[in-house]
XYZ file of C-alpha atoms in Angstrom:
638
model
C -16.732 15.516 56.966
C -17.345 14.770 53.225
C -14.279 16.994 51.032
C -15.824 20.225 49.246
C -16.381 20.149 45.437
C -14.456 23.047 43.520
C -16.673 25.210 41.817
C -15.776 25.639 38.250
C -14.344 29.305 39.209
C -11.763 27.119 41.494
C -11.479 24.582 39.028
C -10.695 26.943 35.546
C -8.053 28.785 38.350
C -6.424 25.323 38.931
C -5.637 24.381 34.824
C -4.875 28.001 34.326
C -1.550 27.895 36.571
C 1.841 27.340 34.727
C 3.133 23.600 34.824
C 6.627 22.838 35.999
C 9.623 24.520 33.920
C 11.566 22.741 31.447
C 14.858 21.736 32.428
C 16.235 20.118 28.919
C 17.301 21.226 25.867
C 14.332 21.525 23.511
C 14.172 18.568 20.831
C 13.307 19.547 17.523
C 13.950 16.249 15.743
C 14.351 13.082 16.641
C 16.940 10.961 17.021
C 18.671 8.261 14.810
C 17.236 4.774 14.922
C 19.037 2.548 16.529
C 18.694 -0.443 14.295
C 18.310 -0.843 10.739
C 14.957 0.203 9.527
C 12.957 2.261 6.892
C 12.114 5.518 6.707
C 11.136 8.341 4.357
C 13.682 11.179 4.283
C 13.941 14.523 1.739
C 16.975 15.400 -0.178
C 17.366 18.222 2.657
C 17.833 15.758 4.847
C 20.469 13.757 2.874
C 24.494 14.829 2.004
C 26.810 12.769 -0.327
C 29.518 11.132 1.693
C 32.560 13.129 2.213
C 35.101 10.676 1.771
C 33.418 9.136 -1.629
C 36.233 7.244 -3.390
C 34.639 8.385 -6.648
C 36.654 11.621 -7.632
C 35.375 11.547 -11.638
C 32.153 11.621 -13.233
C 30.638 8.475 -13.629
C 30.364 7.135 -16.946
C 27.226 6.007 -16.763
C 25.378 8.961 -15.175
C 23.384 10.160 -18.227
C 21.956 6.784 -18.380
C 21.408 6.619 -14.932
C 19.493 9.966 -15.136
C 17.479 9.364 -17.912
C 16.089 5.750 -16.192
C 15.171 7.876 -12.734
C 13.369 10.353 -14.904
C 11.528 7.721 -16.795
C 10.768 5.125 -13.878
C 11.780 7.262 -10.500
C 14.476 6.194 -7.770
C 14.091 2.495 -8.041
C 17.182 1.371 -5.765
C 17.452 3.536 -2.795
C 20.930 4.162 -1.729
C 21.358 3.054 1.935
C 22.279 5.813 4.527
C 23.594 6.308 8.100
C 24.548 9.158 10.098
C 27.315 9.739 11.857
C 27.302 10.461 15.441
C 27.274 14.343 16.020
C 26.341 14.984 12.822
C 22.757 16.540 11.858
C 22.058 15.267 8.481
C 22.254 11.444 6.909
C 24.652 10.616 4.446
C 25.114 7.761 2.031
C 26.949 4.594 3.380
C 27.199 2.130 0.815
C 28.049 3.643 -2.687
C 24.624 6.313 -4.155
C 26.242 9.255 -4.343
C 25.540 9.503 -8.346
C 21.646 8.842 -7.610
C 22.176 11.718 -4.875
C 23.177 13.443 -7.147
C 20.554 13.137 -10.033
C 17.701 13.442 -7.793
C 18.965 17.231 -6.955
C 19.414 17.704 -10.418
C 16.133 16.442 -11.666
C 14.076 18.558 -8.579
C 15.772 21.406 -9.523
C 14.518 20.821 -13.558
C 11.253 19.829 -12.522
C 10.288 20.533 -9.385
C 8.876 16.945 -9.036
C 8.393 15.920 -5.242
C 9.027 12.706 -6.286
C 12.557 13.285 -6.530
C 12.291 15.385 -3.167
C 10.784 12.818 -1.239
C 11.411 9.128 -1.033
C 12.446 6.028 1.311
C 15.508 4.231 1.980
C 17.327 1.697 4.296
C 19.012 3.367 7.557
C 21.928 1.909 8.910
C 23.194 2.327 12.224
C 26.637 4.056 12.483
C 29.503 1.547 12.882
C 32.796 2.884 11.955
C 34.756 5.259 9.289
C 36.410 2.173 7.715
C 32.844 0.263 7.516
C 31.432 2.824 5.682
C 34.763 3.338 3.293
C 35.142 0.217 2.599
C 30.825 -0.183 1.674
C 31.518 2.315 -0.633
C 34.247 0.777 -2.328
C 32.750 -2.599 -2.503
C 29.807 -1.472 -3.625
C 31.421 0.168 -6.626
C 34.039 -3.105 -6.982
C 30.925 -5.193 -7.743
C 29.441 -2.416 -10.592
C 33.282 -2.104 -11.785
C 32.841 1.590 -13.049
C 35.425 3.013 -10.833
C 38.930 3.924 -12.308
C 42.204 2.244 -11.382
C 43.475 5.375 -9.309
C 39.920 6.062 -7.851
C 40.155 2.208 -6.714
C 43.991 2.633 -5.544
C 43.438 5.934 -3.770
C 40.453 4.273 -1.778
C 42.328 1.499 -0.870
C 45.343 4.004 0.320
C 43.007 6.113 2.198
C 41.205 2.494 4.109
C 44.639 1.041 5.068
C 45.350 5.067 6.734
C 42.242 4.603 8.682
C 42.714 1.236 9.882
C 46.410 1.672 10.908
C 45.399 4.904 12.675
C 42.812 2.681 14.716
C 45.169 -0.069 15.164
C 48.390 1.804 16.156
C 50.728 0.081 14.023
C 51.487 -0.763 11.032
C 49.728 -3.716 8.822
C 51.059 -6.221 5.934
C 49.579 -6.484 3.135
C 48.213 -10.204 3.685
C 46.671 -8.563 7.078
C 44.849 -5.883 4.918
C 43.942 -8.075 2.787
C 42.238 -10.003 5.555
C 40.762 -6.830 7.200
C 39.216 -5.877 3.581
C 37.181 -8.928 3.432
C 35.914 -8.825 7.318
C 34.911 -5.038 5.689
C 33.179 -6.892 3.084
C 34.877 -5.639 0.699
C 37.164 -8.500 -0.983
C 40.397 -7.900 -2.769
C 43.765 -9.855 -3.066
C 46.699 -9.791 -1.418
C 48.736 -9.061 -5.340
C 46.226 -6.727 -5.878
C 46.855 -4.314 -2.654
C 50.270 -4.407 -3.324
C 49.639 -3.244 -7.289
C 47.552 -0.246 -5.938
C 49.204 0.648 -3.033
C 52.615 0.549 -5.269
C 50.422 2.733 -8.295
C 50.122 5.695 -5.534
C 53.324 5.744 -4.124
C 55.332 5.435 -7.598
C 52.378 6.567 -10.404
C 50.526 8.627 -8.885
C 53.144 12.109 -8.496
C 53.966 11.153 -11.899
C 51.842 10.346 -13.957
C 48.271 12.203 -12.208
C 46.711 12.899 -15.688
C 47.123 9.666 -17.371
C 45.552 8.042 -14.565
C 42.373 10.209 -13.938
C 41.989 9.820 -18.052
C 41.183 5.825 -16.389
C 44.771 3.847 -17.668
C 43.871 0.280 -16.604
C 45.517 -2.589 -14.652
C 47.358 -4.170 -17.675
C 49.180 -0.823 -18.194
C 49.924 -0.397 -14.565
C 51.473 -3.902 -14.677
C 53.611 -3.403 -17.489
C 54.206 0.449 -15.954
C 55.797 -1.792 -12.602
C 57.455 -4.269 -14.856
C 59.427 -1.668 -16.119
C 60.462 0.699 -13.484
C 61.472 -2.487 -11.077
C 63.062 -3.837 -14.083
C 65.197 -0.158 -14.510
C 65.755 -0.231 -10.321
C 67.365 -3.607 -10.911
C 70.020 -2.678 -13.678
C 70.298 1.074 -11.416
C 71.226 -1.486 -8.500
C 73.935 -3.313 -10.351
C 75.254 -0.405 -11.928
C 76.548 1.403 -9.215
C 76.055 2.223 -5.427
C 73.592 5.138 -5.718
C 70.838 4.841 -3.533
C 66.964 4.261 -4.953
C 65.954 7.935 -3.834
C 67.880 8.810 -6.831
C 66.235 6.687 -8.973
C 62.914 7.500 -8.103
C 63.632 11.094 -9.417
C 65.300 9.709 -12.172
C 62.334 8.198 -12.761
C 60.545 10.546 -12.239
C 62.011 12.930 -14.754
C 61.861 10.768 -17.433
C 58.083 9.034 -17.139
C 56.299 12.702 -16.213
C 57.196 13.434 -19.947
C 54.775 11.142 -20.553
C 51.640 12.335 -18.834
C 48.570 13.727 -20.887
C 45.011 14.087 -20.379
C 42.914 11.173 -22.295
C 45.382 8.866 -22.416
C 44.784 5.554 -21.624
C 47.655 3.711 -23.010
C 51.653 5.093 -22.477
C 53.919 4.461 -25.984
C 56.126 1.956 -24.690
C 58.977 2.081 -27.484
C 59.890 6.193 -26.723
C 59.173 5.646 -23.018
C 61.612 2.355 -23.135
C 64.102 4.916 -25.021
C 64.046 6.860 -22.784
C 64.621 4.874 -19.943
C 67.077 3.280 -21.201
C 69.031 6.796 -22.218
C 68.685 7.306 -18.510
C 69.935 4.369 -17.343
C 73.147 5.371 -20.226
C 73.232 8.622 -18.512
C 73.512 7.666 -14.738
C 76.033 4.414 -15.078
C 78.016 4.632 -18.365
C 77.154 1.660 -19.677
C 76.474 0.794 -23.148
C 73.108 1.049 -24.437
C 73.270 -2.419 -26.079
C 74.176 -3.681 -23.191
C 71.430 -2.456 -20.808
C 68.623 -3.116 -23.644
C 70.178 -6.800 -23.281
C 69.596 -6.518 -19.246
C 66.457 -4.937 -19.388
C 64.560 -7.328 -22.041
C 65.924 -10.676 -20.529
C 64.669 -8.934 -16.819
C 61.507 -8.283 -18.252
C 61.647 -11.761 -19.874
C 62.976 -13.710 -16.565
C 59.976 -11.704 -14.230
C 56.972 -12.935 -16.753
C 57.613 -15.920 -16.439
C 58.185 -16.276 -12.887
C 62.211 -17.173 -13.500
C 64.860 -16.349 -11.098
C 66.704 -12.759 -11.884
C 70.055 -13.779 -10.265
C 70.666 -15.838 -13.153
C 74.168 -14.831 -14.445
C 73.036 -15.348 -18.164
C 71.021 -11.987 -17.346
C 73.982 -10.194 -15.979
C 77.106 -11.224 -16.863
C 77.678 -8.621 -20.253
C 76.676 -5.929 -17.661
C 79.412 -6.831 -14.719
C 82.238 -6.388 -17.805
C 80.649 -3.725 -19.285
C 80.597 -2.210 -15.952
C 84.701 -2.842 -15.375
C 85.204 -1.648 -18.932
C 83.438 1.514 -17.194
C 85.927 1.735 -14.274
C 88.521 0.591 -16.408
C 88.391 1.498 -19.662
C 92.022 0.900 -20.613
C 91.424 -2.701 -19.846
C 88.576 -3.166 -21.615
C 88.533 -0.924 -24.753
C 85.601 -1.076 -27.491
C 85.638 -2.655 -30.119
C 83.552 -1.924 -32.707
C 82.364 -4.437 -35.937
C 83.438 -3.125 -38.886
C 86.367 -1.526 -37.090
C 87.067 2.070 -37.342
C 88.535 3.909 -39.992
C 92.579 3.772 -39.042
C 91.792 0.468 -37.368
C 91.898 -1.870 -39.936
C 95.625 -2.861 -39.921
C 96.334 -2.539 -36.262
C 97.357 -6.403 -35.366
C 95.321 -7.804 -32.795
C 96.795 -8.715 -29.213
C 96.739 -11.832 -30.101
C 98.479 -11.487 -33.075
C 101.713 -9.687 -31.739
C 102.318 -12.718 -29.693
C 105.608 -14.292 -30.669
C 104.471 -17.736 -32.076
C 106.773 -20.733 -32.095
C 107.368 -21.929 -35.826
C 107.729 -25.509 -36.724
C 111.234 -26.134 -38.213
C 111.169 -28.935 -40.805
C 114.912 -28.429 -41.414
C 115.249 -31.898 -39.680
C 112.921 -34.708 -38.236
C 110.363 -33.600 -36.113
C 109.311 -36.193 -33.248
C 105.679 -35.899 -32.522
C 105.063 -34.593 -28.785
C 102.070 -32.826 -26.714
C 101.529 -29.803 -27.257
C 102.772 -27.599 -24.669
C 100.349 -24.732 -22.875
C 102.216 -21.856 -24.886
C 100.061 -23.635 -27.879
C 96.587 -23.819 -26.549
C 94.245 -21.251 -28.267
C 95.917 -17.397 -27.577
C 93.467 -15.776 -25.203
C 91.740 -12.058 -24.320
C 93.543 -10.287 -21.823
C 90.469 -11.424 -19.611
C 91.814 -15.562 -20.334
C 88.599 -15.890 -22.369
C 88.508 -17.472 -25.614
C 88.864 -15.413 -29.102
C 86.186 -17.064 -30.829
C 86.988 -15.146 -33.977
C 90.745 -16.310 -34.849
C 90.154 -19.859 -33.712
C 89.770 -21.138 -36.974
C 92.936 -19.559 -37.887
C 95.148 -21.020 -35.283
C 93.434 -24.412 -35.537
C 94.764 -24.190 -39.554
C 98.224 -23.721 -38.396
C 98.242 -26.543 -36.263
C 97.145 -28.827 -38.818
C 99.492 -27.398 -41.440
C 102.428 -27.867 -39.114
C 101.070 -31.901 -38.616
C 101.259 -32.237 -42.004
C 104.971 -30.633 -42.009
C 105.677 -33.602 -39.597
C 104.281 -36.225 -41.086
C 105.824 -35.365 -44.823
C 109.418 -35.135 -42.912
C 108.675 -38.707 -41.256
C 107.609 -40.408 -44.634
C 111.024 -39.009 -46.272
C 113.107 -40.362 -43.636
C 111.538 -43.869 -43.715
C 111.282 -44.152 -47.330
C 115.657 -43.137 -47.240
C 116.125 -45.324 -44.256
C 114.418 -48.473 -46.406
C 116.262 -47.578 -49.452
C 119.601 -47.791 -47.798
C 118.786 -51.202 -46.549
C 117.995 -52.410 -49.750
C 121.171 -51.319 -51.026
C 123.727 -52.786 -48.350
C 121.588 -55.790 -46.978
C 121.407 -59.205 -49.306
C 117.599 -60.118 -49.915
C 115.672 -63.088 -51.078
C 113.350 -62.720 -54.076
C 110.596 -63.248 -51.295
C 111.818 -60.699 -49.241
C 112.337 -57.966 -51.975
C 108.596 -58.865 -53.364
C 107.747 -57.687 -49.845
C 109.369 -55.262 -49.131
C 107.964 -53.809 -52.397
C 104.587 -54.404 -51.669
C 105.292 -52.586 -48.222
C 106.552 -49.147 -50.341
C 104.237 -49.617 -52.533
C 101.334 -49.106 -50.412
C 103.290 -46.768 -48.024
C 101.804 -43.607 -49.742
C 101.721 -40.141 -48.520
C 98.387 -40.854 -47.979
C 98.673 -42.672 -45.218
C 100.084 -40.432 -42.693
C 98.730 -37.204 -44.319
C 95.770 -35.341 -42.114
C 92.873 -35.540 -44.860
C 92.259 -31.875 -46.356
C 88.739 -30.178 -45.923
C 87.425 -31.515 -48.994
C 87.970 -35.201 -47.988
C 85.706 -34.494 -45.066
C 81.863 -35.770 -44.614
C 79.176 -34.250 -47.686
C 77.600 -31.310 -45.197
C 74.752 -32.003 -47.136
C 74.491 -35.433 -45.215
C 74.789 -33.631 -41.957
C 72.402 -31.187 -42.652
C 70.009 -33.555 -43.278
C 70.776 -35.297 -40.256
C 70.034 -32.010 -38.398
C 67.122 -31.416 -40.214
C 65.261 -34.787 -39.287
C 66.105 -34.177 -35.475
C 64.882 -31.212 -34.923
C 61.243 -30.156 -34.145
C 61.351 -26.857 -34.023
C 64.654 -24.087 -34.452
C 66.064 -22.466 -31.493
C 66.903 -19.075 -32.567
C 70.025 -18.589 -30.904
C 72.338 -15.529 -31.739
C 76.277 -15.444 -32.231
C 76.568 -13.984 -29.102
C 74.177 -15.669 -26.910
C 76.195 -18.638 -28.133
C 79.576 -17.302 -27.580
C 78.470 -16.048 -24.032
C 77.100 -19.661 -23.207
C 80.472 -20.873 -23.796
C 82.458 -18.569 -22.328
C 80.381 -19.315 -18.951
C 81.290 -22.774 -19.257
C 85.018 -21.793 -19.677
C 85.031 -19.995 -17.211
C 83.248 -22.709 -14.799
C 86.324 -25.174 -15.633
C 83.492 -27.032 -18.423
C 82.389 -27.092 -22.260
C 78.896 -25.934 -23.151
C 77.399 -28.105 -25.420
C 75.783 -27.191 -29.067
C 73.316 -28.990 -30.752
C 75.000 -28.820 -34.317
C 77.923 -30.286 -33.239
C 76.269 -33.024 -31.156
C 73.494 -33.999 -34.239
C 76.473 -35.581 -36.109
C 77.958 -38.019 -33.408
C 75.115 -38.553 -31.658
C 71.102 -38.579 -31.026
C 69.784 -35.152 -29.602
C 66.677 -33.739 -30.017
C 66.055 -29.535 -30.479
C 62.433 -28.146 -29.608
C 61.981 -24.085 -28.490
C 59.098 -23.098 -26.818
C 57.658 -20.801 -24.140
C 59.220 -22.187 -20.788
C 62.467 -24.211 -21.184
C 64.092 -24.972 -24.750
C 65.775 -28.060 -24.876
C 68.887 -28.740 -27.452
C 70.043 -31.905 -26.002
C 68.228 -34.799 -23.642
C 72.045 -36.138 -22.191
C 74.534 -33.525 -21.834
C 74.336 -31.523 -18.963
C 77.062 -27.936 -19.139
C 78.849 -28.122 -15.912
C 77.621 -24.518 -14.488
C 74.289 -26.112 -13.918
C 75.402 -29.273 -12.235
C 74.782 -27.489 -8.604
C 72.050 -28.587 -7.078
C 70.169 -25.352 -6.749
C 70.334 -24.676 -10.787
C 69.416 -28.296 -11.421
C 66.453 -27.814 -8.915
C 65.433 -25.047 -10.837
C 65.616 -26.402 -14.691
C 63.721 -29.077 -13.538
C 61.276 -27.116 -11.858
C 60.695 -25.386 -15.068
C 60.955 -28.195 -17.340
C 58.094 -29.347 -14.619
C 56.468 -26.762 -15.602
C 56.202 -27.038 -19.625
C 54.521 -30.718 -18.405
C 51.783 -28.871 -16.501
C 51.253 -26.029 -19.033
C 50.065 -28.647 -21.693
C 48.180 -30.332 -18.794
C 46.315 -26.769 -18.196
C 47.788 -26.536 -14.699
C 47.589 -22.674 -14.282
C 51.663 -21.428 -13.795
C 50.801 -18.005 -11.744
C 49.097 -18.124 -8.276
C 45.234 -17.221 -8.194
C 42.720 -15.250 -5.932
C 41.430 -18.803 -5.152
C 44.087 -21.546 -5.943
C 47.626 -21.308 -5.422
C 49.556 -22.856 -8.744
C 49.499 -26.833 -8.533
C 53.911 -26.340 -8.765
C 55.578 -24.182 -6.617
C 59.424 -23.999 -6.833
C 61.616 -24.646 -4.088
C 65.495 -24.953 -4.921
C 66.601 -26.091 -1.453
C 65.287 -29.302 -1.458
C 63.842 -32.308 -3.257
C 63.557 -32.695 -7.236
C 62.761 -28.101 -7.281
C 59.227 -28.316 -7.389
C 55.953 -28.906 -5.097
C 52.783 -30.303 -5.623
C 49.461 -28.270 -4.805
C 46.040 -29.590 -4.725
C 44.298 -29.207 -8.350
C 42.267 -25.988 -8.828
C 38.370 -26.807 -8.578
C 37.836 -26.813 -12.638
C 40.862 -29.419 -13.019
C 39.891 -31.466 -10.280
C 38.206 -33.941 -12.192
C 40.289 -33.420 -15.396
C 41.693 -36.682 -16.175
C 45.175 -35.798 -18.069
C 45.722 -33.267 -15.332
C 45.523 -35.787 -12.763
C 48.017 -37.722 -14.700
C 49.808 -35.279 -15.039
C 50.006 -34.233 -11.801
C 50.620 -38.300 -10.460
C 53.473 -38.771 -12.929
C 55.011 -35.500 -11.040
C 54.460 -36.986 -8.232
C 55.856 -40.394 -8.848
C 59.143 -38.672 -9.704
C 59.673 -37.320 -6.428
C 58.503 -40.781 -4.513
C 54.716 -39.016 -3.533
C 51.523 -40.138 -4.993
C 48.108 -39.341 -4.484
C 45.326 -41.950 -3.557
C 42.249 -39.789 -5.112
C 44.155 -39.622 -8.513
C 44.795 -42.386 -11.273
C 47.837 -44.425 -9.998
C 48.191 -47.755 -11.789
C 50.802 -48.439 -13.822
C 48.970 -47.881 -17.181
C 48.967 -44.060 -16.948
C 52.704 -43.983 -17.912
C 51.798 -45.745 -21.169
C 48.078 -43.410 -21.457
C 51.039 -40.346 -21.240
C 53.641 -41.815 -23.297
C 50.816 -42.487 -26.354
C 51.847 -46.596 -26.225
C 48.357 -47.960 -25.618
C 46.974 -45.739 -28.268
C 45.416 -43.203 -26.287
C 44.476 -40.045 -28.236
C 45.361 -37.501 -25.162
C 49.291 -38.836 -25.081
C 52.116 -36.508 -24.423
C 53.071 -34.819 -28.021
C 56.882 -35.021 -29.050
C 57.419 -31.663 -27.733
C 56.384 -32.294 -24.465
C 57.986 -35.774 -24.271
C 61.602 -34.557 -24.586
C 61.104 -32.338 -21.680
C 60.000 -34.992 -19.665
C 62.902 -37.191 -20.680
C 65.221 -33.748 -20.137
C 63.712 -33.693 -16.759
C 64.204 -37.645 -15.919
C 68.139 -37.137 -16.796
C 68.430 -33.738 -14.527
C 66.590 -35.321 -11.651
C 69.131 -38.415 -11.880
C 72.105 -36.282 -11.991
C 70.802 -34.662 -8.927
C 70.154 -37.796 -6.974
C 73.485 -38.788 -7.707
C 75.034 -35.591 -6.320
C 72.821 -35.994 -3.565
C 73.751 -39.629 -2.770
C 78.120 -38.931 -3.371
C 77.652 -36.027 -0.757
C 75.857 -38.072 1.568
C 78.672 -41.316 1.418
C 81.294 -37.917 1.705
């Protein structure tokens, strides 16, 4: 039986009954895309990003806005969305264009500024995105220091939030770059140390956009200050820090882009003055040669930094022990005998013969109450011991002229023997056994010119940096050596410059014959070699330095590989394979015949040659590095 037709009564009854309800939640948009794509969204549709490491107005945003009105939005800023949330935002740095474009519809009404495309992202993380937007404004360099700092703060929360645990700095640095965003392990550290130490104190001055080479100096100083606060006493560096703090936040304005280091040193170091007692000379000492000793890469420990401030610091515990004393001395001061003085001196009777014998101890130079040397009477006491020799001497010539006068009278002579024994008084003279005066001693003009032709270049060297460099040799059971003294009995040579002076090639003061200090001078005599070479002396995004000290063992120094732009630099290679010779290491790629000691030492008439500067530090460094081998070798056979 064939099925019935509907008739189109039936059939407009059938499409006129309700379809089956809707279970789901009505869609009204649709949903993200799922991989990155373009599409056409509306500043409705669009929000800056919340967490924008931008906090000031960019400097560049009237430009920018003028260039979008002229030629329209021609870089899109990319955008994501993050899950849950109903509108895109920007993901890698655009939040100024954002910006503008609302700005300009609003003026003009334009739907050119209301409508246009861009690049959608898919959703990763909140660091991804964080750390787009701060390597996309790294690479435009228009954010601040503290905008950069801040961002990097807020990045290392995040990722030790999503780690569990706390991260070095060398791992950040290495979870920054898988970011794509690239920044250094030194930097990090400057920023990260810029908002825990800068930022409560100084917030103004570094929203008015103070730059790195402030903030470097800024650290310079305040670990230079917790250094001297640490020697000074036993407070703990929570004090400091408000210390600090109390002094520096003086110093924060609006606009201000550069601190004024002279008050701000004055300051610091009235606070330093304030909190241990010491003298103010003393710490501005400390604090410069700190300062000094850290640009240069030099070790701090060095007891030429701190020595004046461990006495000045028992003169502070005990000040009876170690009074003042001041230069020109006080008014009531003048006449008071010295310590020194009021010791009972042994006088020289020339009532009879004196018989010359050593000097016993209770005649060696008087010393301080702290058995250092009084530099200032020594010339003094040195005077009286000569005047007494000549006291001697005058009494020994009077007896021996009386003794050979009674001979003559009692014993019977020959005419041969008289003649002689006249010639002998005859030329027995005063003169003979007299100590010559001053004025019989060497023209000074003939010394100073002797000084004169061996010296390169002056070492400005105070009174009391000399006096100090001798009384550390005292007290290390040694003499420290001095180049005017030296210049007339021997062949020195004195050159300054920026790494390691050098006053003398031979002598070597007995503090630094340990085989950590030696490693060290010659690591930095090392250095002066490299310097001229070009061998950078800091370590670099890219390179480390080509030396790299090590005082525990062999000459103080390592070799790197060459950064890329000395790599085929032919004196640096020299350089660098002379180094290497020294220590018994060569390398194959690199000049090594013997004729590159004569290409550096300017005997086969090469124009690049060593210049005489630069040669006495190498010879400097040949001496130290045999004086350490020998050390080396006696412990060993001990």
């Amino acid at each position: 039986m064939s099925k019935r037709s509907l008739s189109i009564a039936e059939m407009t009854a059938q499409l006129q009954k309700p379809g089956p309800a809707l279970r789901s939640q009505r869609v009204d948009k649709m949903t993200a895309p799922l991989a990155e794509m373009g599409m056409q969204v509306t500043l409705d549709q669009l929000r800056p990003y919340d967490h924008n490491p931008r906090t000031e107005r960019n400097p560049r945003y009237d430009e920018i806005k003028e260039s979008i009105r002229q030629v329209g939005l021609k870089h899109s800023p990319p955008i994501t969305q993050r899950p849950g949330d109903d509108k895109f935002m920007i993901s890698d740095g655009g939040n100024t264009r954002l910006a503008i474009l609302n700005e300009l519809y609003e003026e003009t009404g334009d739907d050119r500024f209301y409508r246009f495309w861009c690049v959608y992202r898919p959703w990763v993380t909140e660091e991804q995105v964080l750390a787009g937007h701060l390597s996309e404004n790294e690479n435009r360099a228009d954010l601040s220091w503290i905008e950069k700092a801040l961002g990097v703060a807020e990045l290392k929360r995040l990722l030790e939030e999503h780690e569990g645990e706390v991260l070095s700095q060398r791992e950040l640095a290495r979870r920054f770059s898988e970011l794509g965003f690239s920044v250094s392990q030194s930097q990090i550290s400057r920023m990260l140390y810029t908002v825990e130490h800068f930022w409560p104190t100084l917030p103004a001055t570094l929203r008015s956009g103070i730059g790195q080479p402030q903030i470097k100096k800024l650290i310079a100083y305040r670990e230079a200050c917790l250094e001297i606060w640490k020697r000074c006493n036993s407070r703990q560096e929570a004090d400091f820090s408000v210390a600090w703090h109390d002094v520096v936040s003086q110093f924060d304005y609006e606009e201000q882009t550069e601190l004024p280091w002279s008050i701000v040193e004055d300051r610091l170091l009235g606070m330093l003055e304030d909190h241990s007692g010491a003298h103010l000379h003393t710490l501005d000492w400390c604090l410069k040669r700190v300062l000094e000793y850290r640009q240069r890469r030099q070790d701090i420990d060095d007891p030429e930094i701190w020595q004046p401030l461990q006495v000045e610091m028992e003169r502070v515990r005990n000040p009876e022990a170690h009074p003042l004393k001041f230069h020109p001395p006080l008014p009531g001061e003048e006449d008071e005998p010295s310590k020194r003085e009021r010791r009972p001196r042994q006088e020289v009777d020339t009532s009879e013969p004196l018989e010359f014998e050593p000097s016993d101890s209770s005649q060696s130079p008087p010393r301080t109450t702290d058995d250092q040397p009084t530099f200032g009477d020594e010339n003094s006491y040195l005077r009286q011991e000569l005047n007494a020799l000549r006291a001697q001497n005058r009494k020994l010539l009077e007896g021996r002229q009386a003794a050979v006068a009674s001979e003559e009278s009692v014993l019977p002579t020959t005419e041969h023997e008289q003649a002689v024994d006249q010639v002998s008084l005859a030329g027995l003279h005063s003169d003979d056994l007299a100590i010559p005066e001053p004025e019989e001693e060497a023209d000074p003009r003939t010394d100073e010119e002797r000084i004169n032709s061996l010296t390169l270049s002056v070492i400005d060297e105070t009174e009391g940096k000399r006096k100090l460099r001798h009384a550390v040799a005292a007290m290390h059971g040694g003499q420290a050596g001095d180049f005017q003294d030296f210049a007339v009995q021997s062949i020195p040579l004195m050159s300054a410059g920026p790494l390691t002076p050098v006053t003398d090639i031979w002598w070597v003061d007995a503090h630094v014959q340990t085989p950590k200090k030696l490693r060290y001078v010659i690591y930095r005599l090392a250095q002066s070699l490299g310097q001229w070479a070009g061998f950078p002396l800091a370590d670099t995004d890219l390179y480390p330095a080509p030396l790299q000290l090590n005082q525990e063992e062999g000459l103080g120094y390592q070799l790197q590989h060459l950064p890329g732009d000395l790599e085929q630099d032919t004196i640096a290679q020299k350089v660098w394979q002379l180094l290497a010779a020294l220590s018994g290491e060569v390398q194959p790629v690199y000049p090594s015949d013997i004729s590159l000691i004569g290409g550096l030492f300017g005997t086969t008439g090469d124009v690049e040659h060593l210049p005489d500067e630069v040669l006495i530090r190498l010879f400097r460094l040949i001496r130290l590095v045999r004086v350490l081998r020998t050390q080396e070798s006696t412990r060993g056979d001990s």
